[in-house]
């Protein structure tokens, strides 16, 4: 079996490090060709010295300069690249077989598009590529002949419940049900959310994630983005996507078939499971995750998301049913709002106010044939609107 050459975009984050953990368990199957990060130089240096990739890239130029110096001092032969274009070049490099897209945010769109157009096996943990790119991104996958495999646990669960032949999906699916943990504030009085601190919001009860996605889980905006992602991944109408809160995070999502049979994928809450599935599809390889012990489970429970506690979650359907480009506006505003909350500029309860205002006030002005550059311009316009609002309401 020929080793698969892998490029990990966002290798120093949670998904990236879990991917390397799975790769380490299968040295006969995978070799690390390239690693990328934004600016976490010490973590990247450690990965370079351990994995000896041909390339390492930092999207922040000053971080790349520092890493380049340290790599040279360590006597490593890894070539250090710099800037966002380096990520695009590595994702589409002819020597790469597999691209793990683990970058957080809209910054992942262009390298994901490049990997899709180059026909790579694209493991998509960057949901924003679909939230922003939508139909344009899916067209790139089809035109490039790429193999698109979802890595979010919920979308991987849906994918695992469906046959390999995508042409049969529409005839089988009545609707899908994404599960959500409910995050750290599932039972908290909504009236107290204004007092939430960044550390409170990042204390997820089930999953270990980066700070941005942890805040999104606390607001359930993460699930809103996953609803948008599912619409494109599985070619569904917005009303065919349901969500239930499942606090135990054992059932990762479900497919309700035309005959009302329900297919579910279960497992321990460990991201190495969908990562291993994506790396080996259609085969199965060991992931390192622990076995699910059914006898230790006291109950599997389900709840409906409450609008008073999670108002931002419901914006997903508003954006999907609005003008083309609305989902890009929602994502851009949310990225700015979450960053402002984490830096102490606005309160937790003000994140949704920024998102809702941008979705209402920023006019997309795009049609479905608009190029990716137009979507990125819209992303920038939405960010500017969000920043202006944040400046007015900042504490």
Tab-separated table of C-alpha atoms in Angstrom:
chain	number	residue	atom	x	y	z
A	1	UNK	CA	0.000	0.000	0.000
A	2	UNK	CA	1.391	3.387	-1.017
A	3	UNK	CA	1.643	5.916	1.789
A	4	UNK	CA	-0.814	8.789	1.495
A	5	UNK	CA	0.809	12.214	1.642
A	6	UNK	CA	-1.125	14.553	3.930
A	7	UNK	CA	-1.259	18.329	4.321
A	8	UNK	CA	-2.799	19.536	7.579
A	9	UNK	CA	-4.143	23.084	7.456
A	10	UNK	CA	-4.331	24.225	11.074
A	11	UNK	CA	-2.085	21.528	12.518
A	12	UNK	CA	-1.568	23.175	15.920
A	13	UNK	CA	-5.288	23.316	16.790
A	14	UNK	CA	-7.428	20.620	18.352
A	15	UNK	CA	-8.424	18.937	15.074
A	16	UNK	CA	-4.883	19.182	13.745
A	17	UNK	CA	-3.284	17.587	16.788
A	18	UNK	CA	-5.911	14.843	16.841
A	19	UNK	CA	-5.207	14.181	13.169
A	20	UNK	CA	-1.521	13.774	13.924
A	21	UNK	CA	-2.422	11.388	16.747
A	22	UNK	CA	-4.334	9.161	14.306
A	23	UNK	CA	-1.584	9.429	11.686
A	24	UNK	CA	0.980	8.356	14.285
A	25	UNK	CA	-0.949	5.112	14.780
A	26	UNK	CA	-0.637	4.256	11.082
A	27	UNK	CA	2.879	5.118	9.890
A	28	UNK	CA	2.556	2.594	7.064
A	29	UNK	CA	-0.440	4.445	5.595
A	30	UNK	CA	0.341	8.153	5.964
A	31	UNK	CA	3.252	10.559	5.725
A	32	UNK	CA	3.123	14.211	6.717
A	33	UNK	CA	3.966	16.422	3.750
A	34	UNK	CA	2.996	19.863	5.086
A	35	UNK	CA	1.805	21.498	8.296
A	36	UNK	CA	0.330	24.981	8.646
A	37	UNK	CA	-0.662	27.310	11.465
A	38	UNK	CA	-1.504	30.964	11.930
A	39	UNK	CA	1.007	32.141	14.538
A	40	UNK	CA	1.596	29.438	17.155
A	41	UNK	CA	5.345	29.192	16.618
A	42	UNK	CA	6.382	27.001	19.608
A	43	UNK	CA	3.737	24.386	18.793
A	44	UNK	CA	4.633	24.390	15.108
A	45	UNK	CA	8.341	24.077	15.855
A	46	UNK	CA	7.680	21.012	18.003
A	47	UNK	CA	5.599	19.458	15.212
A	48	UNK	CA	8.257	20.209	12.598
A	49	UNK	CA	10.955	18.558	14.671
A	50	UNK	CA	8.774	15.509	15.345
A	51	UNK	CA	7.213	14.987	11.913
A	52	UNK	CA	9.900	16.416	9.614
A	53	UNK	CA	7.458	17.635	6.949
A	54	UNK	CA	8.743	18.914	3.642
A	55	UNK	CA	6.957	22.220	4.246
A	56	UNK	CA	5.653	24.240	7.185
A	57	UNK	CA	3.675	27.421	6.666
A	58	UNK	CA	2.584	30.256	8.921
A	59	UNK	CA	-0.140	32.552	7.591
A	60	UNK	CA	1.181	35.365	9.803
A	61	UNK	CA	4.426	36.609	8.144
A	62	UNK	CA	6.184	37.609	11.374
A	63	UNK	CA	5.467	34.181	12.848
A	64	UNK	CA	6.869	32.578	9.687
A	65	UNK	CA	10.072	34.597	10.039
A	66	UNK	CA	10.500	33.476	13.641
A	67	UNK	CA	9.771	29.846	12.784
A	68	UNK	CA	12.200	29.966	9.863
A	69	UNK	CA	14.969	31.130	12.197
A	70	UNK	CA	14.222	28.462	14.792
A	71	UNK	CA	13.970	25.681	12.215
A	72	UNK	CA	17.339	26.685	10.775
A	73	UNK	CA	18.918	26.774	14.241
A	74	UNK	CA	17.561	23.274	14.914
A	75	UNK	CA	19.149	21.960	11.706
A	76	UNK	CA	15.821	20.929	10.207
A	77	UNK	CA	15.451	20.572	6.439
A	78	UNK	CA	11.781	21.677	6.514
A	79	UNK	CA	11.122	24.649	4.260
A	80	UNK	CA	9.091	27.408	5.958
A	81	UNK	CA	6.582	29.310	3.841
A	82	UNK	CA	4.723	32.506	4.681
A	83	UNK	CA	1.316	34.094	4.150
A	84	UNK	CA	-2.178	33.005	3.116
A	85	UNK	CA	-1.086	32.120	-0.442
A	86	UNK	CA	1.260	29.486	0.978
A	87	UNK	CA	-1.759	27.627	2.365
A	88	UNK	CA	-3.429	27.707	-1.052
A	89	UNK	CA	-0.263	26.423	-2.720
A	90	UNK	CA	0.206	23.583	-0.237
A	91	UNK	CA	-3.443	22.508	-0.325
A	92	UNK	CA	-3.205	22.089	-4.107
A	93	UNK	CA	0.376	20.784	-4.266
A	94	UNK	CA	0.714	17.902	-6.762
A	95	UNK	CA	2.484	15.727	-4.185
A	96	UNK	CA	-0.412	15.965	-1.681
A	97	UNK	CA	-3.058	13.236	-1.592
A	98	UNK	CA	-5.064	14.258	1.476
A	99	UNK	CA	-5.851	17.714	2.852
A	100	UNK	CA	-7.160	18.062	6.397
A	101	UNK	CA	-8.883	21.464	6.484
A	102	UNK	CA	-8.825	22.331	10.185
A	103	UNK	CA	-8.457	26.105	9.917
A	104	UNK	CA	-11.063	28.003	11.912
A	105	UNK	CA	-13.095	30.647	10.118
A	106	UNK	CA	-13.501	32.099	6.644
A	107	UNK	CA	-9.705	32.110	6.235
A	108	UNK	CA	-10.064	28.465	5.258
A	109	UNK	CA	-12.196	29.140	2.172
A	110	UNK	CA	-9.472	29.766	-0.416
A	111	UNK	CA	-7.199	26.828	0.527
A	112	UNK	CA	-10.253	24.544	0.683
A	113	UNK	CA	-11.344	25.744	-2.754
A	114	UNK	CA	-7.816	25.106	-4.053
A	115	UNK	CA	-7.797	21.566	-2.661
A	116	UNK	CA	-11.229	20.900	-4.174
A	117	UNK	CA	-10.222	22.175	-7.614
A	118	UNK	CA	-7.054	20.075	-7.462
A	119	UNK	CA	-9.090	16.921	-6.859
A	120	UNK	CA	-7.740	16.110	-3.405
A	121	UNK	CA	-9.299	13.946	-0.722
A	122	UNK	CA	-10.550	16.880	1.336
A	123	UNK	CA	-11.336	16.245	4.996
A	124	UNK	CA	-13.498	19.218	5.893
A	125	UNK	CA	-13.410	20.385	9.493
A	126	UNK	CA	-13.622	24.012	8.346
A	127	UNK	CA	-17.395	24.439	8.194
A	128	UNK	CA	-17.023	28.080	7.155
A	129	UNK	CA	-15.834	27.000	3.699
A	130	UNK	CA	-19.386	25.822	3.064
A	131	UNK	CA	-21.109	28.524	5.114
A	132	UNK	CA	-19.363	31.198	3.036
A	133	UNK	CA	-18.749	29.320	-0.212
A	134	UNK	CA	-21.993	27.340	-0.447
A	135	UNK	CA	-22.872	26.317	-4.006
A	136	UNK	CA	-19.627	27.769	-5.351
A	137	UNK	CA	-17.609	25.478	-3.096
A	138	UNK	CA	-19.665	22.400	-3.981
A	139	UNK	CA	-19.207	23.188	-7.687
A	140	UNK	CA	-15.435	23.281	-7.165
A	141	UNK	CA	-15.600	19.843	-5.521
A	142	UNK	CA	-17.543	18.417	-8.443
A	143	UNK	CA	-15.491	20.077	-11.171
A	144	UNK	CA	-12.185	19.066	-9.565
A	145	UNK	CA	-13.278	15.504	-8.887
A	146	UNK	CA	-12.373	15.878	-5.218
A	147	UNK	CA	-13.501	13.457	-2.535
A	148	UNK	CA	-15.223	15.573	0.123
A	149	UNK	CA	-15.473	13.943	3.557
A	150	UNK	CA	-17.005	15.816	6.527
A	151	UNK	CA	-15.068	15.771	9.787
A	152	UNK	CA	-17.445	17.608	12.138
A	153	UNK	CA	-18.761	14.769	14.300
A	154	UNK	CA	-22.377	15.519	13.374
A	155	UNK	CA	-21.853	15.594	9.617
A	156	UNK	CA	-19.563	12.597	9.720
A	157	UNK	CA	-22.320	10.762	11.594
A	158	UNK	CA	-24.859	11.588	8.869
A	159	UNK	CA	-22.378	10.574	6.187
A	160	UNK	CA	-21.695	7.257	7.929
A	161	UNK	CA	-25.428	6.498	8.029
A	162	UNK	CA	-25.778	6.910	4.250
A	163	UNK	CA	-24.670	4.628	1.379
A	164	UNK	CA	-21.540	5.480	-0.588
A	165	UNK	CA	-23.632	6.164	-3.700
A	166	UNK	CA	-24.675	9.795	-3.262
A	167	UNK	CA	-27.205	9.522	-6.087
A	168	UNK	CA	-29.447	7.448	-3.776
A	169	UNK	CA	-29.530	9.951	-0.915
A	170	UNK	CA	-32.472	12.070	-2.043
A	171	UNK	CA	-34.713	9.033	-2.406
A	172	UNK	CA	-33.785	7.756	1.063
A	173	UNK	CA	-33.810	10.832	3.286
A	174	UNK	CA	-36.939	12.316	4.827
A	175	UNK	CA	-34.912	14.621	7.033
A	176	UNK	CA	-31.824	14.626	9.217
A	177	UNK	CA	-31.426	15.348	12.923
A	178	UNK	CA	-28.227	16.991	14.126
A	179	UNK	CA	-27.496	16.625	17.817
A	180	UNK	CA	-26.094	19.361	20.039
A	181	UNK	CA	-24.641	19.060	23.520
A	182	UNK	CA	-26.200	22.328	24.661
A	183	UNK	CA	-22.797	23.536	25.837
A	184	UNK	CA	-22.028	24.849	29.318
A	185	UNK	CA	-25.186	26.980	29.642
A	186	UNK	CA	-27.862	24.449	28.754
A	187	UNK	CA	-29.544	24.843	32.156
A	188	UNK	CA	-28.436	28.350	33.049
A	189	UNK	CA	-30.985	31.103	33.562
A	190	UNK	CA	-30.910	33.241	30.393
A	191	UNK	CA	-31.172	36.350	32.552
A	192	UNK	CA	-27.676	35.627	33.934
A	193	UNK	CA	-25.876	35.229	30.601
A	194	UNK	CA	-24.713	38.849	30.560
A	195	UNK	CA	-22.290	37.945	33.353
A	196	UNK	CA	-20.633	35.081	31.452
A	197	UNK	CA	-16.832	35.342	31.124
A	198	UNK	CA	-14.713	33.920	28.288
A	199	UNK	CA	-13.424	31.182	30.606
A	200	UNK	CA	-17.010	30.277	31.517
A	201	UNK	CA	-17.970	30.029	27.857
A	202	UNK	CA	-14.936	27.907	26.965
A	203	UNK	CA	-15.579	25.299	29.672
A	204	UNK	CA	-17.372	22.776	27.461
A	205	UNK	CA	-18.771	19.787	29.394
A	206	UNK	CA	-18.016	17.110	26.760
A	207	UNK	CA	-15.536	18.259	24.106
A	208	UNK	CA	-12.036	19.766	24.181
A	209	UNK	CA	-11.969	22.488	21.524
A	210	UNK	CA	-10.373	25.818	20.665
A	211	UNK	CA	-11.711	28.998	22.277
A	212	UNK	CA	-13.592	30.316	19.264
A	213	UNK	CA	-15.512	27.121	18.601
A	214	UNK	CA	-16.104	26.695	22.340
A	215	UNK	CA	-17.830	30.081	22.477
A	216	UNK	CA	-19.835	29.123	19.390
A	217	UNK	CA	-20.933	25.971	21.186
A	218	UNK	CA	-21.981	28.010	24.214
A	219	UNK	CA	-24.170	30.270	22.049
A	220	UNK	CA	-25.163	27.341	19.792
A	221	UNK	CA	-23.976	29.411	16.837
A	222	UNK	CA	-21.722	26.457	16.119
A	223	UNK	CA	-24.861	24.393	15.523
A	224	UNK	CA	-26.346	27.153	13.376
A	225	UNK	CA	-23.267	27.007	11.155
A	226	UNK	CA	-23.540	23.214	11.070
A	227	UNK	CA	-27.135	23.489	9.861
A	228	UNK	CA	-25.911	25.659	6.985
A	229	UNK	CA	-23.058	23.246	6.297
A	230	UNK	CA	-25.471	20.289	6.243
A	231	UNK	CA	-27.707	22.040	3.727
A	232	UNK	CA	-24.836	21.956	1.193
A	233	UNK	CA	-23.160	18.692	2.148
A	234	UNK	CA	-26.342	16.668	1.813
A	235	UNK	CA	-28.254	18.857	-0.679
A	236	UNK	CA	-31.177	19.390	1.692
A	237	UNK	CA	-33.797	22.095	2.063
A	238	UNK	CA	-33.485	24.134	5.291
A	239	UNK	CA	-36.695	22.693	6.773
A	240	UNK	CA	-35.340	19.153	6.284
A	241	UNK	CA	-32.655	19.813	8.890
A	242	UNK	CA	-33.689	19.417	12.530
A	243	UNK	CA	-31.673	19.833	15.725
A	244	UNK	CA	-32.118	18.346	19.191
A	245	UNK	CA	-30.041	18.906	22.295
A	246	UNK	CA	-28.521	15.626	23.446
A	247	UNK	CA	-26.427	16.394	26.548
A	248	UNK	CA	-24.585	13.060	26.651
A	249	UNK	CA	-23.011	13.535	23.166
A	250	UNK	CA	-23.258	9.798	22.465
A	251	UNK	CA	-25.573	9.902	19.443
A	252	UNK	CA	-23.732	12.180	17.054
A	253	UNK	CA	-26.584	12.633	14.568
A	254	UNK	CA	-29.385	10.740	12.826
A	255	UNK	CA	-30.961	10.173	9.428
A	256	UNK	CA	-34.734	9.763	9.328
A	257	UNK	CA	-35.547	7.711	6.216
A	258	UNK	CA	-38.606	7.929	3.981
A	259	UNK	CA	-40.118	4.927	5.759
A	260	UNK	CA	-39.444	6.676	9.118
A	261	UNK	CA	-36.676	4.284	10.083
A	262	UNK	CA	-34.005	6.181	12.021
A	263	UNK	CA	-30.316	5.501	11.455
A	264	UNK	CA	-27.921	6.845	14.062
A	265	UNK	CA	-24.165	6.852	14.588
A	266	UNK	CA	-23.042	6.467	18.196
A	267	UNK	CA	-19.677	6.669	19.902
A	268	UNK	CA	-17.681	8.312	22.628
A	269	UNK	CA	-17.185	12.085	22.162
A	270	UNK	CA	-13.738	11.825	20.571
A	271	UNK	CA	-12.863	13.662	17.350
A	272	UNK	CA	-10.365	10.971	16.396
A	273	UNK	CA	-13.296	8.787	15.301
A	274	UNK	CA	-14.498	11.002	12.407
A	275	UNK	CA	-10.892	11.890	11.594
A	276	UNK	CA	-9.921	8.219	11.267
A	277	UNK	CA	-13.010	7.562	9.162
A	278	UNK	CA	-12.161	10.427	6.836
A	279	UNK	CA	-8.554	9.331	6.483
A	280	UNK	CA	-9.408	5.714	5.674
A	281	UNK	CA	-12.803	5.921	3.896
A	282	UNK	CA	-14.304	3.589	2.764
A	283	UNK	CA	-12.233	1.408	5.082
A	284	UNK	CA	-12.051	1.605	8.872
A	285	UNK	CA	-8.858	1.977	10.897
A	286	UNK	CA	-8.164	2.240	14.609
A	287	UNK	CA	-8.601	5.750	15.950
A	288	UNK	CA	-7.376	5.519	19.535
A	289	UNK	CA	-10.829	6.342	20.901
A	290	UNK	CA	-12.185	4.337	23.811
A	291	UNK	CA	-14.969	1.811	23.295
A	292	UNK	CA	-18.479	2.945	24.097
A	293	UNK	CA	-19.612	1.142	27.241
A	294	UNK	CA	-23.383	0.806	26.971
A	295	UNK	CA	-23.716	-0.566	30.493
A	296	UNK	CA	-22.259	2.637	31.938
A	297	UNK	CA	-24.853	4.811	30.198
A	298	UNK	CA	-27.564	5.911	32.587
A	299	UNK	CA	-29.734	7.598	29.972
A	300	UNK	CA	-29.824	9.171	26.536
A	301	UNK	CA	-31.961	12.298	26.695
A	302	UNK	CA	-33.152	14.902	24.219
A	303	UNK	CA	-34.403	18.479	24.502
A	304	UNK	CA	-35.509	21.237	22.168
A	305	UNK	CA	-33.244	24.322	21.903
A	306	UNK	CA	-34.813	27.306	23.687
A	307	UNK	CA	-34.912	30.632	21.854
A	308	UNK	CA	-34.484	32.613	25.068
A	309	UNK	CA	-31.195	30.871	25.843
A	310	UNK	CA	-29.878	30.347	22.300
A	311	UNK	CA	-31.341	33.109	20.087
A	312	UNK	CA	-28.455	33.013	17.632
A	313	UNK	CA	-29.047	29.372	16.792
A	314	UNK	CA	-32.291	30.198	14.984
A	315	UNK	CA	-30.525	32.646	12.645
A	316	UNK	CA	-29.347	29.666	10.560
A	317	UNK	CA	-32.739	29.189	8.931
A	318	UNK	CA	-33.198	32.955	8.517
A	319	UNK	CA	-29.897	33.165	6.636
A	320	UNK	CA	-30.569	30.093	4.491
A	321	UNK	CA	-33.958	31.473	3.426
A	322	UNK	CA	-32.611	34.963	2.733
A	323	UNK	CA	-30.723	36.365	-0.256
A	324	UNK	CA	-27.646	34.561	-1.591
A	325	UNK	CA	-24.643	35.525	0.516
A	326	UNK	CA	-26.588	35.923	3.771
A	327	UNK	CA	-24.849	32.946	5.363
A	328	UNK	CA	-21.478	34.581	4.635
A	329	UNK	CA	-22.696	37.740	6.401
A	330	UNK	CA	-23.797	35.766	9.440
A	331	UNK	CA	-20.477	33.946	9.676
A	332	UNK	CA	-18.384	37.108	9.292
A	333	UNK	CA	-20.345	38.982	11.946
A	334	UNK	CA	-20.097	36.057	14.321
A	335	UNK	CA	-16.324	35.779	13.919
A	336	UNK	CA	-15.951	39.461	14.769
A	337	UNK	CA	-18.400	39.275	17.681
A	338	UNK	CA	-16.769	36.214	19.233
A	339	UNK	CA	-13.300	37.724	18.927
A	340	UNK	CA	-14.580	40.901	20.614
A	341	UNK	CA	-16.164	38.883	23.411
A	342	UNK	CA	-12.950	36.913	23.984
A	343	UNK	CA	-10.966	40.162	24.140
A	344	UNK	CA	-13.398	41.673	26.656
A	345	UNK	CA	-14.924	44.332	24.397
A	346	UNK	CA	-18.514	43.090	24.485
A	347	UNK	CA	-20.579	40.839	26.693
A	348	UNK	CA	-21.594	37.278	25.938
A	349	UNK	CA	-25.215	38.320	25.535
A	350	UNK	CA	-24.233	40.915	22.907
A	351	UNK	CA	-22.809	38.382	20.431
A	352	UNK	CA	-26.252	37.612	19.062
A	353	UNK	CA	-27.121	41.315	18.808
A	354	UNK	CA	-24.134	41.854	16.490
A	355	UNK	CA	-25.001	38.807	14.381
A	356	UNK	CA	-28.693	39.630	14.048
A	357	UNK	CA	-27.981	43.265	13.185
A	358	UNK	CA	-25.514	42.351	10.428
A	359	UNK	CA	-27.897	39.798	8.954
A	360	UNK	CA	-30.639	42.424	8.849
A	361	UNK	CA	-28.643	45.478	7.760
A	362	UNK	CA	-25.966	44.218	5.343
A	363	UNK	CA	-27.414	43.687	1.868
A	364	UNK	CA	-25.628	40.876	-0.038
A	365	UNK	CA	-26.319	42.068	-3.578
A	366	UNK	CA	-24.992	38.822	-5.089
A	367	UNK	CA	-26.421	36.147	-7.328
A	368	UNK	CA	-25.467	32.463	-7.275
A	369	UNK	CA	-22.995	32.936	-10.152
A	370	UNK	CA	-20.938	35.482	-8.187
A	371	UNK	CA	-17.223	34.569	-8.025
A	372	UNK	CA	-15.460	33.664	-4.806
A	373	UNK	CA	-13.841	37.095	-4.765
A	374	UNK	CA	-17.294	38.678	-4.493
A	375	UNK	CA	-18.090	36.454	-1.518
A	376	UNK	CA	-14.848	37.529	0.151
A	377	UNK	CA	-15.692	41.187	-0.503
A	378	UNK	CA	-19.082	40.588	1.109
A	379	UNK	CA	-17.321	38.907	4.038
A	380	UNK	CA	-15.158	42.006	4.480
A	381	UNK	CA	-18.159	44.343	4.244
A	382	UNK	CA	-20.011	42.362	6.912
A	383	UNK	CA	-16.953	42.478	9.172
A	384	UNK	CA	-16.699	46.224	8.838
A	385	UNK	CA	-20.375	46.572	9.747
A	386	UNK	CA	-19.929	44.292	12.764
A	387	UNK	CA	-16.820	46.146	13.949
A	388	UNK	CA	-18.620	49.473	13.748
A	389	UNK	CA	-21.493	48.134	15.848
A	390	UNK	CA	-19.072	46.560	18.323
A	391	UNK	CA	-17.286	49.903	18.703
A	392	UNK	CA	-20.595	51.545	19.588
A	393	UNK	CA	-21.629	48.961	22.189
A	394	UNK	CA	-18.192	48.117	23.610
A	395	UNK	CA	-17.922	48.340	27.332
